[in-house]
Amino acid sequence: MSDNNRLRIAIQKSGRLSKDCQDLLKQLGVKLNLREQRLIAHATNMPIDVLRVRDDDIPGLVMDGVCDLGIVGENVLVESQAERQAQKLNANVTKLAKLDFGYCRLALAWPQELGQQPLSWFEGKKIATTYPEILKQFLKAQGINASTVLLSGSVEVAPRAGLADAICDLVSTGATLEANGLLQGETILESNACLIQNPAMDNPQKQALLDTLLPRLKAVRQAKESKYIMLHAPKSRLDEICELLPGTGKPTVLSLAGTDDLVALHMVSSETLFWETMEALKEKGASSILVMPIEKMME
Ligand code: ATP
Ligand code: MG
C-alpha cells in the first residue's frame, strides 16, 4: 500500500551509482533492507521509500512527481531535461546538491590514427552518442553541422563498426577509449551525481523530513573533508607549531600526565596534513602526530 506521507527517493538499481547511493542513505541514517530484489525498499526507521530503477528513468520520475527525490548523474539529468523540453513535457526539477561521487566527462573522441583534429573536423561528420540532445546543443553553439547516431550502449565500438566517424561518450579514466583505439578530444560536459527534488512537493510531513536530511547531508560532506589532528608539542615551541597547522581553527591544548614540558594539541582541520607539514612539525619538536578521519560532525 502506498502511503502519501512517505518520502519517495529514486536511486539506480544496479550500476555505477548504486553502491554510493546506498552508502549515502546509510550515512544519512536511513535504514533499508535491500536484500530483496524488489523495486521498492521501505526504510525501517523513517517514513522513506526507495525506488530502485534504471538511471535513465530517474529524472522523469521526479519531474512527474512519482518520486519526491532522486539521485542521478548530471549527464542523465541534462539530457533528459532537453529531451522533455523538446517534447513540450514538464522538465522542472530543483537541484538540491551536487554529490561527491559519479564523476565523469562527456567528451568527443575519434580514431587515433587520424591524430589531433580541430573542432572544425566534425563538420559533416556522423557522431555516435547516447546523449544526442546535449551533443546537438554543443554542435549548434559551435556552429558545426554534424549528424548524430543514437546508440544506447557500446558507443566506443561505433567508429570501428563503421556506424559513425566519431563518438561523444562518457569518460572517467580514458582507459576504455584507449582500448578501442580512440583519441579523446573536447569535453562537452562535466558531471557528478546530484540530488534532485520535485519542486511541486508540498506535503509538510515530507518537507519536515527533508529539512532533517539536508543538514545531515551537509554534515556528512563536511566530515569527509575534515580530519582530526592530534600531536604532542613542547610548550616552548607551541606558537611555531600552531602556525604550521592547516586551516584557521584554533587547537585545544591539553596537559599531559607526568610531564610539564609537553602538551597535547587536538584540532579539527578542514584539510588533511600533508607529509611535508608533518615533517616540518616533527622538526619543531612535535611527536606522536596522528591524522584521523571523522565519521560525523555537526557545528
Ligand atoms: P542503467 O542500467 O541504470 O541504465 P547505465 O548503464 O545507463 O545503467 P552506468 O554505466 O551504471 O549506467 O552509469 C551510471 C552513471 O554513472 C552515468 O550516467 C554517469 O553519471 C556515472 N559515471 C561515472 N563514471 C562513468 C563512466 N566512466 N562511464 C559511464 N558513466 C559513468
Ligand atoms: Mg542508463
Short mmCIF file of N, CA, C and O in Angstrom, two decimals, residues 8-135:
data_model
loop_
_atom_site.label_atom_id
_atom_site.label_comp_id
_atom_site.label_asym_id
_atom_site.label_seq_id
_atom_site.Cartn_x
_atom_site.Cartn_y
_atom_site.Cartn_z
N ARG A 8 9.51 9.61 -1.17
CA ARG A 8 9.97 8.62 -2.15
C ARG A 8 11.26 9.08 -2.82
O ARG A 8 11.31 10.16 -3.41
N ILE A 9 12.26 8.23 -2.75
CA ILE A 9 13.56 8.59 -3.35
C ILE A 9 13.91 7.56 -4.43
O ILE A 9 13.89 6.35 -4.17
N ALA A 10 14.22 8.04 -5.64
CA ALA A 10 14.61 7.13 -6.72
C ALA A 10 16.13 7.06 -6.80
O ALA A 10 16.81 8.09 -6.83
N ILE A 11 16.65 5.82 -6.81
CA ILE A 11 18.10 5.64 -7.00
C ILE A 11 18.32 4.56 -8.06
O ILE A 11 17.40 3.82 -8.40
N GLN A 12 19.56 4.48 -8.58
CA GLN A 12 19.85 3.48 -9.61
C GLN A 12 19.86 2.09 -8.98
O GLN A 12 20.46 1.88 -7.92
N LYS A 13 19.21 1.15 -9.63
CA LYS A 13 19.10 -0.21 -9.07
C LYS A 13 20.45 -0.92 -9.10
O LYS A 13 20.94 -1.38 -8.09
N SER A 14 21.04 -1.00 -10.30
CA SER A 14 22.37 -1.61 -10.34
C SER A 14 23.19 -0.91 -11.41
O SER A 14 22.75 -0.76 -12.55
N GLY A 15 24.36 -0.48 -11.00
CA GLY A 15 25.22 0.26 -11.92
C GLY A 15 26.22 1.06 -11.13
O GLY A 15 26.39 0.85 -9.93
N ARG A 16 26.85 2.00 -11.82
CA ARG A 16 27.95 2.74 -11.21
C ARG A 16 27.56 3.60 -10.01
O ARG A 16 28.41 3.92 -9.19
N LEU A 17 26.29 4.01 -9.94
CA LEU A 17 25.90 4.91 -8.84
C LEU A 17 25.27 4.18 -7.65
O LEU A 17 25.11 4.76 -6.58
N SER A 18 24.91 2.90 -7.86
CA SER A 18 24.12 2.19 -6.83
C SER A 18 24.80 2.14 -5.46
O SER A 18 24.19 2.47 -4.46
N LYS A 19 26.05 1.70 -5.45
CA LYS A 19 26.70 1.49 -4.15
C LYS A 19 26.84 2.83 -3.41
O LYS A 19 26.54 2.92 -2.21
N ASP A 20 27.28 3.86 -4.14
CA ASP A 20 27.44 5.17 -3.49
C ASP A 20 26.12 5.72 -2.97
O ASP A 20 26.07 6.34 -1.92
N CYS A 21 25.02 5.48 -3.73
CA CYS A 21 23.70 5.96 -3.28
C CYS A 21 23.30 5.24 -2.01
O CYS A 21 22.81 5.86 -1.06
N GLN A 22 23.51 3.93 -1.97
CA GLN A 22 23.14 3.15 -0.78
C GLN A 22 23.98 3.57 0.42
O GLN A 22 23.46 3.74 1.52
N ASP A 23 25.28 3.80 0.18
CA ASP A 23 26.16 4.24 1.27
C ASP A 23 25.71 5.60 1.80
O ASP A 23 25.69 5.84 3.00
N LEU A 24 25.34 6.49 0.87
CA LEU A 24 24.92 7.83 1.28
C LEU A 24 23.67 7.76 2.15
O LEU A 24 23.60 8.39 3.21
N LEU A 25 22.69 6.97 1.73
CA LEU A 25 21.45 6.85 2.51
C LEU A 25 21.77 6.31 3.91
O LEU A 25 21.23 6.78 4.91
N LYS A 26 22.70 5.37 3.96
CA LYS A 26 23.10 4.79 5.25
C LYS A 26 23.74 5.88 6.12
O LYS A 26 23.42 6.01 7.31
N GLN A 27 24.62 6.68 5.51
CA GLN A 27 25.27 7.75 6.28
C GLN A 27 24.26 8.78 6.79
O GLN A 27 24.47 9.43 7.80
N LEU A 28 23.16 8.94 6.05
CA LEU A 28 22.13 9.89 6.48
C LEU A 28 21.24 9.30 7.57
O LEU A 28 20.34 9.96 8.08
N GLY A 29 21.49 8.05 7.91
CA GLY A 29 20.74 7.40 8.98
C GLY A 29 19.50 6.67 8.50
O GLY A 29 18.66 6.30 9.31
N VAL A 30 19.37 6.45 7.18
CA VAL A 30 18.20 5.75 6.64
C VAL A 30 18.50 4.24 6.65
O VAL A 30 19.45 3.81 6.00
N LYS A 31 17.70 3.48 7.38
CA LYS A 31 17.93 2.03 7.46
C LYS A 31 17.06 1.33 6.43
O LYS A 31 15.84 1.43 6.46
N LEU A 32 17.73 0.62 5.50
CA LEU A 32 16.99 -0.04 4.42
C LEU A 32 17.27 -1.53 4.41
O LEU A 32 18.38 -1.95 4.72
N ASN A 33 16.28 -2.29 3.99
CA ASN A 33 16.53 -3.70 3.78
C ASN A 33 16.59 -3.92 2.26
O ASN A 33 15.57 -3.99 1.60
N LEU A 34 17.82 -3.96 1.74
CA LEU A 34 17.98 -4.03 0.28
C LEU A 34 18.27 -5.44 -0.21
O LEU A 34 18.63 -5.64 -1.36
N ARG A 35 18.12 -6.42 0.68
CA ARG A 35 18.48 -7.78 0.27
C ARG A 35 17.59 -8.30 -0.85
O ARG A 35 18.03 -8.94 -1.76
N GLU A 36 16.31 -7.95 -0.74
CA GLU A 36 15.40 -8.48 -1.75
C GLU A 36 15.52 -7.71 -3.06
O GLU A 36 15.83 -6.53 -3.06
N GLN A 37 15.26 -8.39 -4.15
CA GLN A 37 15.36 -7.77 -5.47
C GLN A 37 14.08 -7.00 -5.80
O GLN A 37 13.53 -7.15 -6.88
N ARG A 38 13.58 -6.24 -4.82
CA ARG A 38 12.32 -5.57 -5.06
C ARG A 38 12.51 -4.17 -5.60
O ARG A 38 13.53 -3.53 -5.37
N LEU A 39 11.50 -3.68 -6.32
CA LEU A 39 11.56 -2.33 -6.88
C LEU A 39 11.56 -1.29 -5.75
O LEU A 39 12.29 -0.31 -5.81
N ILE A 40 10.73 -1.53 -4.73
CA ILE A 40 10.64 -0.55 -3.64
C ILE A 40 11.21 -1.15 -2.35
O ILE A 40 10.86 -2.25 -1.97
N ALA A 41 12.11 -0.37 -1.71
CA ALA A 41 12.62 -0.78 -0.39
C ALA A 41 12.08 0.22 0.62
O ALA A 41 12.17 1.44 0.41
N HIS A 42 11.46 -0.28 1.69
CA HIS A 42 10.91 0.61 2.71
C HIS A 42 11.94 0.80 3.82
O HIS A 42 12.47 -0.18 4.33
N ALA A 43 12.18 2.05 4.20
CA ALA A 43 13.08 2.29 5.32
C ALA A 43 12.36 1.83 6.59
O ALA A 43 11.14 1.96 6.70
N THR A 44 13.15 1.28 7.51
CA THR A 44 12.52 0.73 8.72
C THR A 44 12.45 1.75 9.85
O THR A 44 11.71 1.55 10.81
N ASN A 45 13.22 2.83 9.74
CA ASN A 45 13.26 3.78 10.86
C ASN A 45 12.75 5.18 10.52
O ASN A 45 12.81 6.08 11.32
N MET A 46 12.35 5.39 9.24
CA MET A 46 11.84 6.71 8.83
C MET A 46 10.79 6.49 7.76
O MET A 46 10.84 5.48 7.05
N PRO A 47 9.85 7.45 7.57
CA PRO A 47 8.86 7.27 6.51
C PRO A 47 9.46 7.56 5.13
O PRO A 47 9.18 8.59 4.51
N ILE A 48 10.33 6.65 4.68
CA ILE A 48 11.01 6.83 3.39
C ILE A 48 10.89 5.53 2.59
O ILE A 48 11.08 4.44 3.13
N ASP A 49 10.55 5.66 1.29
CA ASP A 49 10.56 4.52 0.39
C ASP A 49 11.60 4.79 -0.69
O ASP A 49 11.67 5.91 -1.23
N VAL A 50 12.41 3.78 -0.99
CA VAL A 50 13.44 3.95 -2.01
C VAL A 50 13.06 3.12 -3.23
O VAL A 50 12.87 1.91 -3.14
N LEU A 51 12.92 3.80 -4.37
CA LEU A 51 12.59 3.11 -5.63
C LEU A 51 13.88 2.82 -6.36
O LEU A 51 14.67 3.75 -6.60
N ARG A 52 14.11 1.56 -6.73
CA ARG A 52 15.35 1.22 -7.42
C ARG A 52 15.05 0.96 -8.89
O ARG A 52 14.35 0.00 -9.22
N VAL A 53 15.56 1.86 -9.73
CA VAL A 53 15.20 1.85 -11.15
C VAL A 53 16.43 2.06 -12.03
O VAL A 53 17.52 2.28 -11.52
N ARG A 54 16.24 2.06 -13.35
CA ARG A 54 17.35 2.39 -14.27
C ARG A 54 17.61 3.88 -14.15
O ARG A 54 16.68 4.68 -14.01
N ASP A 55 18.86 4.27 -14.25
CA ASP A 55 19.17 5.69 -14.02
C ASP A 55 18.46 6.62 -15.01
O ASP A 55 18.08 7.73 -14.66
N ASP A 56 18.21 6.13 -16.23
CA ASP A 56 17.56 6.97 -17.25
C ASP A 56 16.14 7.37 -16.83
O ASP A 56 15.62 8.37 -17.29
N ASP A 57 15.51 6.55 -15.99
CA ASP A 57 14.13 6.81 -15.58
C ASP A 57 14.02 7.80 -14.42
O ASP A 57 12.93 8.31 -14.14
N ILE A 58 15.14 8.05 -13.74
CA ILE A 58 15.08 8.85 -12.51
C ILE A 58 14.61 10.30 -12.72
O ILE A 58 13.68 10.75 -12.05
N PRO A 59 15.19 11.05 -13.71
CA PRO A 59 14.70 12.43 -13.85
C PRO A 59 13.20 12.50 -14.13
O PRO A 59 12.49 13.29 -13.50
N GLY A 60 12.71 11.65 -15.00
CA GLY A 60 11.27 11.66 -15.35
C GLY A 60 10.40 11.34 -14.15
O GLY A 60 9.36 11.97 -13.95
N LEU A 61 10.82 10.37 -13.33
CA LEU A 61 10.03 10.00 -12.15
C LEU A 61 9.92 11.19 -11.19
O LEU A 61 8.88 11.40 -10.57
N VAL A 62 11.00 11.97 -11.09
CA VAL A 62 10.98 13.13 -10.19
C VAL A 62 10.19 14.28 -10.83
O VAL A 62 9.37 14.92 -10.18
N MET A 63 10.40 14.51 -12.12
CA MET A 63 9.68 15.60 -12.81
C MET A 63 8.17 15.36 -12.77
O MET A 63 7.38 16.28 -12.63
N ASP A 64 7.77 14.09 -12.91
CA ASP A 64 6.33 13.76 -12.92
C ASP A 64 5.75 13.62 -11.52
O ASP A 64 4.57 13.33 -11.37
N GLY A 65 6.59 13.76 -10.50
CA GLY A 65 6.10 13.69 -9.11
C GLY A 65 5.84 12.27 -8.62
O GLY A 65 5.26 12.10 -7.56
N VAL A 66 6.26 11.27 -9.38
CA VAL A 66 6.11 9.89 -8.91
C VAL A 66 7.05 9.68 -7.71
O VAL A 66 6.73 8.99 -6.76
N CYS A 67 8.22 10.32 -7.79
CA CYS A 67 9.16 10.33 -6.67
C CYS A 67 9.40 11.77 -6.26
O CYS A 67 9.35 12.68 -7.09
N ASP A 68 9.67 11.98 -4.96
CA ASP A 68 9.93 13.34 -4.48
C ASP A 68 11.37 13.73 -4.71
O ASP A 68 11.68 14.88 -5.01
N LEU A 69 12.26 12.74 -4.55
CA LEU A 69 13.70 12.98 -4.69
C LEU A 69 14.31 11.95 -5.61
O LEU A 69 13.74 10.86 -5.79
N GLY A 70 15.48 12.25 -6.15
CA GLY A 70 16.19 11.27 -6.97
C GLY A 70 17.68 11.56 -6.92
O GLY A 70 18.09 12.71 -6.69
N ILE A 71 18.47 10.52 -7.10
CA ILE A 71 19.92 10.71 -7.21
C ILE A 71 20.32 10.21 -8.59
O ILE A 71 20.06 9.05 -8.94
N VAL A 72 20.91 11.10 -9.38
CA VAL A 72 21.21 10.76 -10.78
C VAL A 72 22.40 11.58 -11.27
O VAL A 72 22.70 12.65 -10.71
N GLY A 73 23.09 11.07 -12.29
CA GLY A 73 24.20 11.81 -12.88
C GLY A 73 23.69 13.07 -13.57
O GLY A 73 22.62 13.05 -14.18
N GLU A 74 24.46 14.17 -13.48
CA GLU A 74 24.04 15.41 -14.15
C GLU A 74 23.91 15.18 -15.65
O GLU A 74 23.07 15.79 -16.30
N ASN A 75 24.74 14.28 -16.20
CA ASN A 75 24.67 13.96 -17.63
C ASN A 75 23.28 13.46 -18.02
O ASN A 75 22.68 13.93 -19.00
N VAL A 76 22.74 12.54 -17.21
CA VAL A 76 21.42 11.97 -17.50
C VAL A 76 20.34 13.04 -17.27
O VAL A 76 19.38 13.15 -18.04
N LEU A 77 20.54 13.85 -16.24
CA LEU A 77 19.56 14.90 -15.93
C LEU A 77 19.47 15.93 -17.07
O LEU A 77 18.38 16.24 -17.55
N VAL A 78 20.63 16.42 -17.51
CA VAL A 78 20.64 17.46 -18.55
C VAL A 78 20.04 16.91 -19.85
O VAL A 78 19.23 17.57 -20.52
N GLU A 79 20.42 15.67 -20.20
CA GLU A 79 19.89 15.07 -21.43
C GLU A 79 18.38 14.91 -21.34
O GLU A 79 17.65 15.26 -22.27
N SER A 80 17.93 14.43 -20.20
CA SER A 80 16.51 14.17 -20.08
C SER A 80 15.70 15.47 -20.04
O SER A 80 14.60 15.54 -20.59
N GLN A 81 16.28 16.53 -19.44
CA GLN A 81 15.58 17.83 -19.45
C GLN A 81 15.44 18.35 -20.88
O GLN A 81 14.36 18.79 -21.27
N ALA A 82 16.53 18.23 -21.65
CA ALA A 82 16.49 18.73 -23.03
C ALA A 82 15.49 17.92 -23.87
O ALA A 82 14.73 18.48 -24.66
N GLU A 83 15.49 16.61 -23.63
CA GLU A 83 14.58 15.72 -24.37
C GLU A 83 13.12 16.06 -24.06
O GLU A 83 12.29 16.16 -24.96
N ARG A 84 12.84 16.27 -22.77
CA ARG A 84 11.47 16.57 -22.37
C ARG A 84 11.04 17.95 -22.84
O ARG A 84 9.88 18.16 -23.21
N GLN A 85 11.98 18.90 -22.83
CA GLN A 85 11.64 20.25 -23.32
C GLN A 85 11.27 20.17 -24.80
O GLN A 85 10.32 20.80 -25.25
N ALA A 86 12.05 19.35 -25.55
CA ALA A 86 11.77 19.20 -26.98
C ALA A 86 10.39 18.60 -27.21
O ALA A 86 9.72 18.90 -28.20
N GLN A 87 9.95 17.76 -26.27
CA GLN A 87 8.62 17.13 -26.39
C GLN A 87 7.53 17.94 -25.70
O GLN A 87 6.41 17.46 -25.52
N LYS A 88 7.89 19.14 -25.25
CA LYS A 88 6.96 20.04 -24.53
C LYS A 88 6.39 19.39 -23.27
O LYS A 88 5.23 19.58 -22.90
N LEU A 89 7.21 18.58 -22.57
CA LEU A 89 6.79 17.97 -21.31
C LEU A 89 7.42 18.74 -20.15
O LEU A 89 8.43 19.43 -20.35
N ASN A 90 6.84 18.61 -18.97
CA ASN A 90 7.38 19.28 -17.80
C ASN A 90 8.81 18.77 -17.52
O ASN A 90 9.02 17.57 -17.41
N ALA A 91 9.76 19.69 -17.42
CA ALA A 91 11.15 19.29 -17.19
C ALA A 91 11.72 19.96 -15.94
O ALA A 91 12.93 20.10 -15.81
N ASN A 92 10.81 20.39 -15.03
CA ASN A 92 11.28 21.12 -13.84
C ASN A 92 11.75 20.21 -12.72
O ASN A 92 11.02 19.32 -12.31
N VAL A 93 12.95 20.46 -12.24
CA VAL A 93 13.42 19.82 -11.01
C VAL A 93 14.26 20.84 -10.25
O VAL A 93 14.79 21.78 -10.85
N THR A 94 14.36 20.66 -8.95
CA THR A 94 15.24 21.51 -8.16
C THR A 94 16.47 20.67 -7.85
O THR A 94 16.34 19.54 -7.36
N LYS A 95 17.64 21.23 -8.16
CA LYS A 95 18.87 20.51 -7.83
C LYS A 95 19.24 20.88 -6.40
O LYS A 95 19.58 22.03 -6.13
N LEU A 96 19.13 19.93 -5.47
CA LEU A 96 19.38 20.25 -4.06
C LEU A 96 20.86 20.21 -3.72
O LEU A 96 21.32 20.96 -2.88
N ALA A 97 21.59 19.31 -4.35
CA ALA A 97 23.02 19.21 -4.03
C ALA A 97 23.77 18.45 -5.11
O ALA A 97 23.22 17.55 -5.73
N LYS A 98 25.01 18.89 -5.31
CA LYS A 98 25.92 18.15 -6.18
C LYS A 98 26.63 17.18 -5.24
O LYS A 98 27.11 17.60 -4.19
N LEU A 99 26.71 15.92 -5.57
CA LEU A 99 27.29 14.93 -4.65
C LEU A 99 28.75 14.65 -5.02
O LEU A 99 29.19 14.99 -6.14
N ASP A 100 29.46 13.99 -4.12
CA ASP A 100 30.89 13.81 -4.36
C ASP A 100 31.21 12.43 -4.95
O ASP A 100 32.23 11.85 -4.66
N PHE A 101 30.30 11.90 -5.77
CA PHE A 101 30.61 10.65 -6.47
C PHE A 101 30.02 10.69 -7.88
O PHE A 101 29.29 11.62 -8.23
N GLY A 102 30.36 9.67 -8.67
CA GLY A 102 29.82 9.58 -10.04
C GLY A 102 30.44 10.55 -11.03
O GLY A 102 29.85 10.87 -12.05
N TYR A 103 31.68 11.01 -10.73
CA TYR A 103 32.29 11.98 -11.65
C TYR A 103 32.60 11.35 -13.00
O TYR A 103 33.13 10.25 -13.08
N CYS A 104 32.27 12.03 -14.06
CA CYS A 104 32.67 11.62 -15.41
C CYS A 104 32.59 12.83 -16.34
O CYS A 104 32.08 13.88 -15.96
N ARG A 105 33.15 12.66 -17.52
CA ARG A 105 33.10 13.74 -18.52
C ARG A 105 32.43 13.20 -19.77
O ARG A 105 32.63 12.04 -20.13
N LEU A 106 31.63 14.03 -20.42
CA LEU A 106 31.10 13.65 -21.72
C LEU A 106 32.04 14.30 -22.74
O LEU A 106 32.19 15.53 -22.76
N ALA A 107 32.73 13.46 -23.51
CA ALA A 107 33.76 14.01 -24.38
C ALA A 107 33.66 13.45 -25.79
O ALA A 107 33.12 12.36 -26.01
N LEU A 108 34.19 14.22 -26.73
CA LEU A 108 34.26 13.76 -28.12
C LEU A 108 35.50 12.89 -28.28
O LEU A 108 36.50 13.11 -27.59
N ALA A 109 35.44 11.92 -29.17
CA ALA A 109 36.62 11.09 -29.43
C ALA A 109 36.54 10.58 -30.87
O ALA A 109 35.45 10.43 -31.43
N TRP A 110 37.70 10.34 -31.46
CA TRP A 110 37.75 9.87 -32.85
C TRP A 110 38.92 8.89 -33.00
O TRP A 110 39.78 8.83 -32.11
N PRO A 111 38.97 8.14 -34.11
CA PRO A 111 40.04 7.14 -34.26
C PRO A 111 41.44 7.76 -34.14
O PRO A 111 41.72 8.80 -34.75
N GLN A 112 42.25 7.07 -33.31
CA GLN A 112 43.61 7.53 -33.01
C GLN A 112 44.44 7.81 -34.25
O GLN A 112 45.22 8.76 -34.29
N GLU A 113 44.24 6.97 -35.29
CA GLU A 113 45.10 7.09 -36.48
C GLU A 113 44.92 8.43 -37.21
O GLU A 113 45.77 8.82 -38.01
N LEU A 114 43.84 9.15 -36.88
CA LEU A 114 43.63 10.46 -37.52
C LEU A 114 44.44 11.57 -36.85
O LEU A 114 44.55 12.67 -37.38
N GLY A 115 44.99 11.27 -35.68
CA GLY A 115 45.78 12.27 -34.95
C GLY A 115 44.91 13.40 -34.42
O GLY A 115 43.68 13.35 -34.52
N GLN A 116 45.56 14.42 -33.83
CA GLN A 116 44.81 15.57 -33.28
C GLN A 116 44.01 16.27 -34.38
O GLN A 116 44.49 16.40 -35.50
N GLN A 117 42.80 16.66 -34.04
CA GLN A 117 41.95 17.34 -35.01
C GLN A 117 41.29 18.56 -34.38
O GLN A 117 40.91 18.50 -33.21
N PRO A 118 41.10 19.63 -35.14
CA PRO A 118 40.37 20.78 -34.59
C PRO A 118 38.87 20.46 -34.60
O PRO A 118 38.44 19.53 -35.28
N LEU A 119 38.11 21.28 -33.86
CA LEU A 119 36.65 21.06 -33.81
C LEU A 119 36.01 21.09 -35.20
O LEU A 119 35.04 20.39 -35.48
N SER A 120 36.61 21.91 -36.09
CA SER A 120 36.03 22.07 -37.43
C SER A 120 36.04 20.74 -38.22
O SER A 120 35.29 20.57 -39.18
N TRP A 121 36.87 19.79 -37.78
CA TRP A 121 36.93 18.48 -38.45
C TRP A 121 35.58 17.77 -38.40
O TRP A 121 35.22 16.99 -39.28
N PHE A 122 34.77 18.10 -37.35
CA PHE A 122 33.47 17.43 -37.17
C PHE A 122 32.41 17.85 -38.19
O PHE A 122 31.37 17.23 -38.28
N GLU A 123 32.68 18.93 -38.93
CA GLU A 123 31.73 19.42 -39.93
C GLU A 123 31.37 18.28 -40.91
O GLU A 123 32.25 17.65 -41.50
N GLY A 124 30.09 17.99 -40.99
CA GLY A 124 29.61 16.98 -41.93
C GLY A 124 29.82 15.54 -41.47
O GLY A 124 29.49 14.59 -42.19
N LYS A 125 30.38 15.37 -40.26
CA LYS A 125 30.66 14.00 -39.79
C LYS A 125 29.44 13.39 -39.07
O LYS A 125 28.48 14.09 -38.75
N LYS A 126 29.54 12.07 -38.86
CA LYS A 126 28.49 11.33 -38.16
C LYS A 126 29.04 10.97 -36.78
O LYS A 126 30.10 10.34 -36.68
N ILE A 127 28.33 11.35 -35.71
CA ILE A 127 28.83 11.12 -34.35
C ILE A 127 27.85 10.22 -33.58
O ILE A 127 26.67 10.54 -33.46
N ALA A 128 28.37 9.11 -33.07
CA ALA A 128 27.53 8.19 -32.28
C ALA A 128 27.53 8.62 -30.82
O ALA A 128 28.57 8.97 -30.27
N THR A 129 26.35 8.60 -30.19
CA THR A 129 26.25 9.00 -28.79
C THR A 129 24.98 8.48 -28.12
O THR A 129 24.02 8.13 -28.81
N THR A 130 25.01 8.47 -26.79
CA THR A 130 23.82 8.15 -26.00
C THR A 130 23.18 9.47 -25.55
O THR A 130 22.13 9.49 -24.94
N TYR A 131 23.85 10.57 -25.82
CA TYR A 131 23.39 11.89 -25.35
C TYR A 131 23.16 12.85 -26.53
O TYR A 131 23.84 13.87 -26.66
N PRO A 132 22.19 12.52 -27.42
CA PRO A 132 22.02 13.32 -28.63
C PRO A 132 21.63 14.78 -28.37
O PRO A 132 22.09 15.67 -29.09
N GLU A 133 20.83 15.03 -27.32
CA GLU A 133 20.39 16.42 -27.09
C GLU A 133 21.54 17.30 -26.62
O GLU A 133 21.71 18.41 -27.12
N ILE A 134 22.35 16.78 -25.67
CA ILE A 134 23.49 17.58 -25.19
C ILE A 134 24.46 17.81 -26.35
O ILE A 134 24.97 18.91 -26.55
N LEU A 135 24.67 16.77 -27.16
CA LEU A 135 25.59 16.90 -28.29
C LEU A 135 25.07 17.91 -29.31
O LEU A 135 25.82 18.78 -29.78
#
